[in-house]
mmCIF file of C-alpha atoms in Angstrom:
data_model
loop_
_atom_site.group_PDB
_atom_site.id
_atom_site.type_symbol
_atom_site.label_atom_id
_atom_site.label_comp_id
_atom_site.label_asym_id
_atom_site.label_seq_id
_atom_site.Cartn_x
_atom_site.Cartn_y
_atom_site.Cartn_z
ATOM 1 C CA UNK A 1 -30.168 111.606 173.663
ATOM 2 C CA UNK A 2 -31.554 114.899 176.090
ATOM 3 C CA UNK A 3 -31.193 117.996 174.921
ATOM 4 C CA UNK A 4 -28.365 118.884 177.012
ATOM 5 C CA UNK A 5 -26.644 115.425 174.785
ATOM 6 C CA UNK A 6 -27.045 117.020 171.600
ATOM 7 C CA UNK A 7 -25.544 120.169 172.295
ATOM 8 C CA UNK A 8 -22.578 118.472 174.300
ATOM 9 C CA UNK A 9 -22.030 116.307 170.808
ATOM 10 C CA UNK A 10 -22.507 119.385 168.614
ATOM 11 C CA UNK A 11 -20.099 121.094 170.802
ATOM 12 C CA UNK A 12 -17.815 118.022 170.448
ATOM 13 C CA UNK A 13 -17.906 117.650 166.891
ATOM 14 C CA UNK A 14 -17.185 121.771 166.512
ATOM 15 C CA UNK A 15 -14.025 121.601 168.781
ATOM 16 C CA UNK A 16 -12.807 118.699 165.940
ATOM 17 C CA UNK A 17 -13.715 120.049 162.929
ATOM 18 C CA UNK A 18 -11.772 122.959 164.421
ATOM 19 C CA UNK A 19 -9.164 120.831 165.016
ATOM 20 C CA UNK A 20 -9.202 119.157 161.600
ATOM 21 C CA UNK A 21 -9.079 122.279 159.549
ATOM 22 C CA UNK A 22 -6.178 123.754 161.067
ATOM 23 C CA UNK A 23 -4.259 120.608 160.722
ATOM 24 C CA UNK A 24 -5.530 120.529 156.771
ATOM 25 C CA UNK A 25 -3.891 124.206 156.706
ATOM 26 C CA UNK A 26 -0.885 123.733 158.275
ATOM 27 C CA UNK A 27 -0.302 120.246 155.838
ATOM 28 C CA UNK A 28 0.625 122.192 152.662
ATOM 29 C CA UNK A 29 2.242 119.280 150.785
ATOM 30 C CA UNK A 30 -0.716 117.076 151.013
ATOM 31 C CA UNK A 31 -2.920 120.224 149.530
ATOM 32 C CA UNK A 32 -1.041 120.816 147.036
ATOM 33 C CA UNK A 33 -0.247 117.202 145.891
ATOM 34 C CA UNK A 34 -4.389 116.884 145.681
ATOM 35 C CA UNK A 35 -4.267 120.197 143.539
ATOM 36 C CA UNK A 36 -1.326 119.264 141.565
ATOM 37 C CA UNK A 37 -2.041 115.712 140.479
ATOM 38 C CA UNK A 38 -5.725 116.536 138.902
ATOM 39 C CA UNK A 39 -4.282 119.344 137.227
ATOM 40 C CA UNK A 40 -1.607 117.424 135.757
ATOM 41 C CA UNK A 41 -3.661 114.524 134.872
ATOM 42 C CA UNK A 42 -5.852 116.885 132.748
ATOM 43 C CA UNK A 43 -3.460 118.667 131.100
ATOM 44 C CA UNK A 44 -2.028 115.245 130.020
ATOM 45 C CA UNK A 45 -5.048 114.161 128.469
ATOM 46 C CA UNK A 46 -6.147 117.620 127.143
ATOM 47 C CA UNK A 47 -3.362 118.159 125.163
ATOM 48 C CA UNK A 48 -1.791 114.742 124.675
ATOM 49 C CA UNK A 49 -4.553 112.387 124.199
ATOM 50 C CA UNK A 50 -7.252 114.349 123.188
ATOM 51 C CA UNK A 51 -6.443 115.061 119.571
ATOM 52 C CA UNK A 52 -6.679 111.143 119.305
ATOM 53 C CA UNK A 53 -9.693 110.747 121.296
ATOM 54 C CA UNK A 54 -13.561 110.950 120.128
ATOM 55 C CA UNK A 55 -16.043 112.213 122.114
ATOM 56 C CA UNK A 56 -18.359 113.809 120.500
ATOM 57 C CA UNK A 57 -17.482 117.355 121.521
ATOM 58 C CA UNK A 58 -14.427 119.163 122.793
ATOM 59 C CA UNK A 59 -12.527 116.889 124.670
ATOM 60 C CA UNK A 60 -11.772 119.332 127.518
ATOM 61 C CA UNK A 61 -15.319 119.830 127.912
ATOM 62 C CA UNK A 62 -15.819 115.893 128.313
ATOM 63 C CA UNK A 63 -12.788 115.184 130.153
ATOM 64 C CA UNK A 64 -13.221 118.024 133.161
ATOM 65 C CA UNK A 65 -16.414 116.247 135.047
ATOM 66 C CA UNK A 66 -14.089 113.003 135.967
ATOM 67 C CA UNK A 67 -11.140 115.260 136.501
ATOM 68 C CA UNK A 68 -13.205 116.900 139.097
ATOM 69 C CA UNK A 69 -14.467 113.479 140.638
ATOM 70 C CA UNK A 70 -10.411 112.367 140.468
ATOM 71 C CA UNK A 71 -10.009 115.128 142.179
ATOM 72 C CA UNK A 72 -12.198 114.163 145.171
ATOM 73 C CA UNK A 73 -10.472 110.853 145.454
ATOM 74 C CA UNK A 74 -7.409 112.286 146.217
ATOM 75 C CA UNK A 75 -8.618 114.163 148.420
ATOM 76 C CA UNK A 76 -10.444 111.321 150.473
ATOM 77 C CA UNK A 77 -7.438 109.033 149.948
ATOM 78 C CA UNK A 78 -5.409 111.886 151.929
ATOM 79 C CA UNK A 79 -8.445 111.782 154.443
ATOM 80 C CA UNK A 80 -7.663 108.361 155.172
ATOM 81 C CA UNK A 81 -4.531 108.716 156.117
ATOM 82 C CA UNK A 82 -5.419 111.227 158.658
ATOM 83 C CA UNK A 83 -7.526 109.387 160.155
ATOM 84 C CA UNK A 84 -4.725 106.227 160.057
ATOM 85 C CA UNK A 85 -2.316 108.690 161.470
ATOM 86 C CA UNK A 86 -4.533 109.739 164.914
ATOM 87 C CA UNK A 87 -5.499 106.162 165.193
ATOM 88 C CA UNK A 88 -2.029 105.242 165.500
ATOM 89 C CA UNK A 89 -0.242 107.992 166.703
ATOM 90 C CA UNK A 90 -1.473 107.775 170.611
ATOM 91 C CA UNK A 91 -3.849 110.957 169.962
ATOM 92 C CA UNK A 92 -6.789 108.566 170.049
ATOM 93 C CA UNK A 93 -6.079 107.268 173.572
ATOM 94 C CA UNK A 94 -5.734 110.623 174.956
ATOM 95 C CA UNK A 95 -8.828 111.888 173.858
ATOM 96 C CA UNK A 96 -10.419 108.513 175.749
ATOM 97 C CA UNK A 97 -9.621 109.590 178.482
ATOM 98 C CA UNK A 98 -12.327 113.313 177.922
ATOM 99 C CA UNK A 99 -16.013 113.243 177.891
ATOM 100 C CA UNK A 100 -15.665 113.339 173.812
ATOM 101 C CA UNK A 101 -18.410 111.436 171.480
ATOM 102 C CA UNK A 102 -17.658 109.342 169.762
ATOM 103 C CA UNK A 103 -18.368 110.647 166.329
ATOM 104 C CA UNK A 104 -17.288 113.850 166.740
ATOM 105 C CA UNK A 105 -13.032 112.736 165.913
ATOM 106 C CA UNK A 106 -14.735 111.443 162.570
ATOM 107 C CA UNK A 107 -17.104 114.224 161.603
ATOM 108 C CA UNK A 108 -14.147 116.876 162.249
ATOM 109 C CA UNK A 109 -12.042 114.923 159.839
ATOM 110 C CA UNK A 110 -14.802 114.582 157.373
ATOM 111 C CA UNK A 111 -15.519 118.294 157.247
ATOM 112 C CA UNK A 112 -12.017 119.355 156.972
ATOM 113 C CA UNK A 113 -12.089 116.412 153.600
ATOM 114 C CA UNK A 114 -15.237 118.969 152.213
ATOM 115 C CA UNK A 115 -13.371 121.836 152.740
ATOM 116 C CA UNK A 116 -10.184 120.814 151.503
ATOM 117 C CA UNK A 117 -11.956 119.285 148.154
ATOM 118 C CA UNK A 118 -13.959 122.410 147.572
ATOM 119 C CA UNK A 119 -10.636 124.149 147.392
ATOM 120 C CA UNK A 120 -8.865 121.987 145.323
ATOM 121 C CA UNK A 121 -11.999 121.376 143.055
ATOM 122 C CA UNK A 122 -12.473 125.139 142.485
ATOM 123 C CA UNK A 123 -9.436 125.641 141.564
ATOM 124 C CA UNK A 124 -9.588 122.927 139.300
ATOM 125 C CA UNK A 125 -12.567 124.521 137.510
ATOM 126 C CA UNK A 126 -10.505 127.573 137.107
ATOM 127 C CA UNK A 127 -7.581 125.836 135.134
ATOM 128 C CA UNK A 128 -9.868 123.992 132.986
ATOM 129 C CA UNK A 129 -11.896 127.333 131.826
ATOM 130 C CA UNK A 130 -7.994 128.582 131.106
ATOM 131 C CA UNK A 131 -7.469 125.018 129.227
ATOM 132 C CA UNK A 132 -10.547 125.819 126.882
ATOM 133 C CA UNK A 133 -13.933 124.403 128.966
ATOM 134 C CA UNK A 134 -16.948 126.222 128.121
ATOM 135 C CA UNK A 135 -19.925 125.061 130.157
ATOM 136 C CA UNK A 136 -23.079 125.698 128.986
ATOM 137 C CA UNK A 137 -25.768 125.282 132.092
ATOM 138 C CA UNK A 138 -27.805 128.154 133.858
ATOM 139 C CA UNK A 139 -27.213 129.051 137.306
ATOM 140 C CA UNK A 140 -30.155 125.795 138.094
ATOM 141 C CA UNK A 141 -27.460 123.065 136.440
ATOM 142 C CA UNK A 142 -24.501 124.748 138.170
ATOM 143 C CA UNK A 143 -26.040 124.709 141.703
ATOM 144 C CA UNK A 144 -27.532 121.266 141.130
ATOM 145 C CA UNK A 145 -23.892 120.088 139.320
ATOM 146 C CA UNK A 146 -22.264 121.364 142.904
ATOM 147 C CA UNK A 147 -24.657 119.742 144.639
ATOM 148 C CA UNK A 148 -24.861 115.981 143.582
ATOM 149 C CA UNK A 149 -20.473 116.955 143.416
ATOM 150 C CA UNK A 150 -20.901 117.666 147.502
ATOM 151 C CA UNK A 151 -23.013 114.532 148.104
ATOM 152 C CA UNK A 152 -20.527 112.294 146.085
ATOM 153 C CA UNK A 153 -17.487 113.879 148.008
ATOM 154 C CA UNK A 154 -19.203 113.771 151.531
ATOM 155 C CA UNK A 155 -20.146 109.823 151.169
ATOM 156 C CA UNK A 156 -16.805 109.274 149.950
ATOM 157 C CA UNK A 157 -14.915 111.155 152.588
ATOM 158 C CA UNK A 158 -17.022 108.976 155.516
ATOM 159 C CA UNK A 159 -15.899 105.849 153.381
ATOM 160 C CA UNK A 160 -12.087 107.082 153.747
ATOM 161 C CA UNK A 161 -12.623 107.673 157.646
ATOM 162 C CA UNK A 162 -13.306 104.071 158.071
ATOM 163 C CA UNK A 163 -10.666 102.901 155.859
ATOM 164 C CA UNK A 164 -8.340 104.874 157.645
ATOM 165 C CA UNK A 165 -9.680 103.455 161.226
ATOM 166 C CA UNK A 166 -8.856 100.009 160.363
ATOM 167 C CA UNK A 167 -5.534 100.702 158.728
ATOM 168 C CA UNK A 168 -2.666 100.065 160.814
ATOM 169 C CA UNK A 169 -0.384 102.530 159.567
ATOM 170 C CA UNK A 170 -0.587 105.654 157.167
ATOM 171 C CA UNK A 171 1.337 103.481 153.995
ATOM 172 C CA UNK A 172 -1.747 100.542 154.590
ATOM 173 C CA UNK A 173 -4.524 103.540 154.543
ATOM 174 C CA UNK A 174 -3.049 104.731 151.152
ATOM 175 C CA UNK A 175 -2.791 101.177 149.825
ATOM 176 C CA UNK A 176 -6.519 100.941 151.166
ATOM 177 C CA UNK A 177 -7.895 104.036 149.532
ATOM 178 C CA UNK A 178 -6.120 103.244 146.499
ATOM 179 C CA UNK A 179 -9.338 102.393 144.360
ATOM 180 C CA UNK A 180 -10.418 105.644 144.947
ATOM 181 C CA UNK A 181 -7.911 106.819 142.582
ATOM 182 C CA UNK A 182 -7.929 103.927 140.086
ATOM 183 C CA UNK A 183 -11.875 103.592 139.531
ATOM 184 C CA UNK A 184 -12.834 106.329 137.954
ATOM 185 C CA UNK A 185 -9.988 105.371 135.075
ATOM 186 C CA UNK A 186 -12.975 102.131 134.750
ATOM 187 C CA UNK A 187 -15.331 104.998 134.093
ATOM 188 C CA UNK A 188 -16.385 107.058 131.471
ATOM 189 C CA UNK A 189 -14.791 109.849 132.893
ATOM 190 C CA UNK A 190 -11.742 109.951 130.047
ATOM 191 C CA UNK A 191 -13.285 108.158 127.129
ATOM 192 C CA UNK A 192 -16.550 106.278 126.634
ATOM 193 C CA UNK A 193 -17.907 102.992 127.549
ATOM 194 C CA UNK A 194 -18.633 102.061 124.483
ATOM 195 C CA UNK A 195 -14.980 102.713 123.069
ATOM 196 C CA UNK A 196 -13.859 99.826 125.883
ATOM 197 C CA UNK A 197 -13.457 96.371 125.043
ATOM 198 C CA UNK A 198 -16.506 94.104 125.437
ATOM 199 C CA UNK A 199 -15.470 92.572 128.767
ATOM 200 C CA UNK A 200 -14.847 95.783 129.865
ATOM 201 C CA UNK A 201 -18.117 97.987 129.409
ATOM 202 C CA UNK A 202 -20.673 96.090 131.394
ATOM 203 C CA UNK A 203 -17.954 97.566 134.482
ATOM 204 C CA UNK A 204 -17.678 100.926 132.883
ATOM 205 C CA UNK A 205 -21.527 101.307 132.797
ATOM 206 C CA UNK A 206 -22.405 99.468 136.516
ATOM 207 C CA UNK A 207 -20.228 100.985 138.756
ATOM 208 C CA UNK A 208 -21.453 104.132 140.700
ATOM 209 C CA UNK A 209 -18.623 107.032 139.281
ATOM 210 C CA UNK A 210 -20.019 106.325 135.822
ATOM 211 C CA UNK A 211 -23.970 108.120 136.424
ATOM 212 C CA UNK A 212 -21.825 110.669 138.581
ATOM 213 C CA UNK A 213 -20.349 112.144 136.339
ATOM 214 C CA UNK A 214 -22.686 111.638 133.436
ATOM 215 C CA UNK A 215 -25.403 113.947 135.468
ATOM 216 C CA UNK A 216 -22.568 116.248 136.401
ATOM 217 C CA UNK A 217 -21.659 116.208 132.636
ATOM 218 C CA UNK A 218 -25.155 116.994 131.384
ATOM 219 C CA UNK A 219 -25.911 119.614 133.699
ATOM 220 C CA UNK A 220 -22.513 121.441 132.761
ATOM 221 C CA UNK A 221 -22.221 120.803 128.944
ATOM 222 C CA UNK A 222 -26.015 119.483 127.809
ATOM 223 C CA UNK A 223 -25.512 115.720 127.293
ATOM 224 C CA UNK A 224 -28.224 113.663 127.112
ATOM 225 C CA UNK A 225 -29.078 112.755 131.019
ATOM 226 C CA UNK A 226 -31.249 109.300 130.701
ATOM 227 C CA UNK A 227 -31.367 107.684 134.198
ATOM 228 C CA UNK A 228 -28.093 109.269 135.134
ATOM 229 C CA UNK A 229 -29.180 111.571 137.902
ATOM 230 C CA UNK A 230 -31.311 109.139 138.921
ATOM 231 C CA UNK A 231 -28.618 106.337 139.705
ATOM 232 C CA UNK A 232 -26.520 109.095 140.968
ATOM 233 C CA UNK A 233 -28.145 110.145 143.740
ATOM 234 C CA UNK A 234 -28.995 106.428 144.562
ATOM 235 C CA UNK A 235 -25.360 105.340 144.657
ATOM 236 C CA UNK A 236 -24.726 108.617 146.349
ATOM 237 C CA UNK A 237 -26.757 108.588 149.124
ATOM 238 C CA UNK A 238 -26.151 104.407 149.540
ATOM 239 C CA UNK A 239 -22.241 104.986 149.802
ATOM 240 C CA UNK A 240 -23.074 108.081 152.587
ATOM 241 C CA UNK A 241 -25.390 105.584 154.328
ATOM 242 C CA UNK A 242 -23.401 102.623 154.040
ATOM 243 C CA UNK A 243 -19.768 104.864 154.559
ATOM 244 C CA UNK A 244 -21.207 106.710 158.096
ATOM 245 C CA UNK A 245 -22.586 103.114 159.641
ATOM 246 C CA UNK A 246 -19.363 101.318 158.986
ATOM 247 C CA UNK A 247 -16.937 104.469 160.053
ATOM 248 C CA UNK A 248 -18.808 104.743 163.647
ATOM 249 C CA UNK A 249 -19.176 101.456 164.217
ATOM 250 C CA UNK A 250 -15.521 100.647 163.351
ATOM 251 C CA UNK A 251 -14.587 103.838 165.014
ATOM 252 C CA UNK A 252 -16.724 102.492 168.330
ATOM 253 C CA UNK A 253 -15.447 98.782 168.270
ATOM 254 C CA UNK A 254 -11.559 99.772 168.076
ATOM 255 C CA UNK A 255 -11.716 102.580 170.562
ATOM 256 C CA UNK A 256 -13.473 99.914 173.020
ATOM 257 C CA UNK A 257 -10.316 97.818 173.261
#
């Protein structure tokens, strides 16, 4: 691609992101309902099941790092349906017709996913410092604990984009999206693997939300680490890989038709 190409796509994918954000702003209920949901879940298990549940250590201080990656599912499950919601609605055939790259529709809708999760997630960390959490990492373990946090969410925002491409209405992109919301529960993000039955841990301790938010959990409360951040940022960067590839080239075959 020239020179001239890159700024044309750059251009492109600023006019969408525009476009993205302003419809993220203008869809309160969806906002909130990513806010709300988190912030109920954790007061549930804060102050209804965590007198029964050993961690270790203050269960508010283990339970917040999966609240915050629950978080980011809902917000990528509401990404998807976006997404579902252009494909269908006609806007995608109208903006055929313009000199528009291709992955510019995406990349708009992906930012406006980051900006709409760092919203809901800070205000997430707020309630839980009201609710009792007391991180202990430096300024270093904070900036690296938001950074592995905006990997995980980016990757997982491209994966809704695709999801929501091939969905063929907004109820089958929520139904698609669904284990978004339901894998972290597999986790260790509310009690640990260990505490699981048998058949259960090896699933627990494999899947890729599991080192997440063990290295997010270290780096905020002092855990022991082990290959955590290690498998993190190898199942992080594979999903953004993997996610982008399949969302363009979904994108790309179903806007050819």
């Amino acid at each position: 691609m020239s020179h001239q190409g890159v700024i044309a796509a750059w251009s492109d994918a600023a006019t969408m992101i525009d476009r993205s954000v302003r419809l993220a702003r203008r869809n309160v209920d969806t906002l909130f309902a990513s806010i709300l949901l988190p912030l109920l879940m954790m007061a549930l298990f804060v102050y209804v099941f965590g007198g029964a549940i050993n961690t270790g250590t203050e269960y508010v201080n283990y339970v917040v790092p999966g609240i915050l990656l629950l978080t980011t599912g809902y917000g990528a499950a509401s990404t998807a349906m976006v997404v579902a919601d252009d494909m269908n609605s006609g806007m995608i055939d109208r903006l055929r017709s313009l000199p528009i790259h291709s992955f510019a529709v995406l990349t708009g809708h992906v930012v406006a996913s980051v900006a709409r999760n760092a919203a809901s997630t800070a205000i997430v960390i707020v309630a839980s410092l009201a609710m009792g959490f007391r991180p202990g990492g430096g300024v270093v373990d904070w900036l690296a604990a938001v950074g592995l946090l905006l990997l995980y969410v980016v990757a997982l925002s491209w994966l809704a984009a695709g999801l929501g491409v091939i969905a063929k209405s907004v109820e089958s992109a929520s139904t698609l999206s669904f284990f978004m919301l339901f894998l972290p529960y597999l986790s260790s993000a509310f009690v640990p693997p260990e505490s699981m039955p048998s058949w259960l841990q090896p699933v627990s301790e494999h899947q890729p939300i599991t080192p997440v938010i063990e290295t997010i959990r270290s780096l905020l409360i002092g855990t022991p680490m082990g290959n955590s951040g290690r498998l993190a940022l190898a199942w992080c960067s594979g999903l953004l890989l993997f996610s982008v590839v399949l969302a363009t080239s979904l994108y790309r075959r179903r806007n050819s038709r």
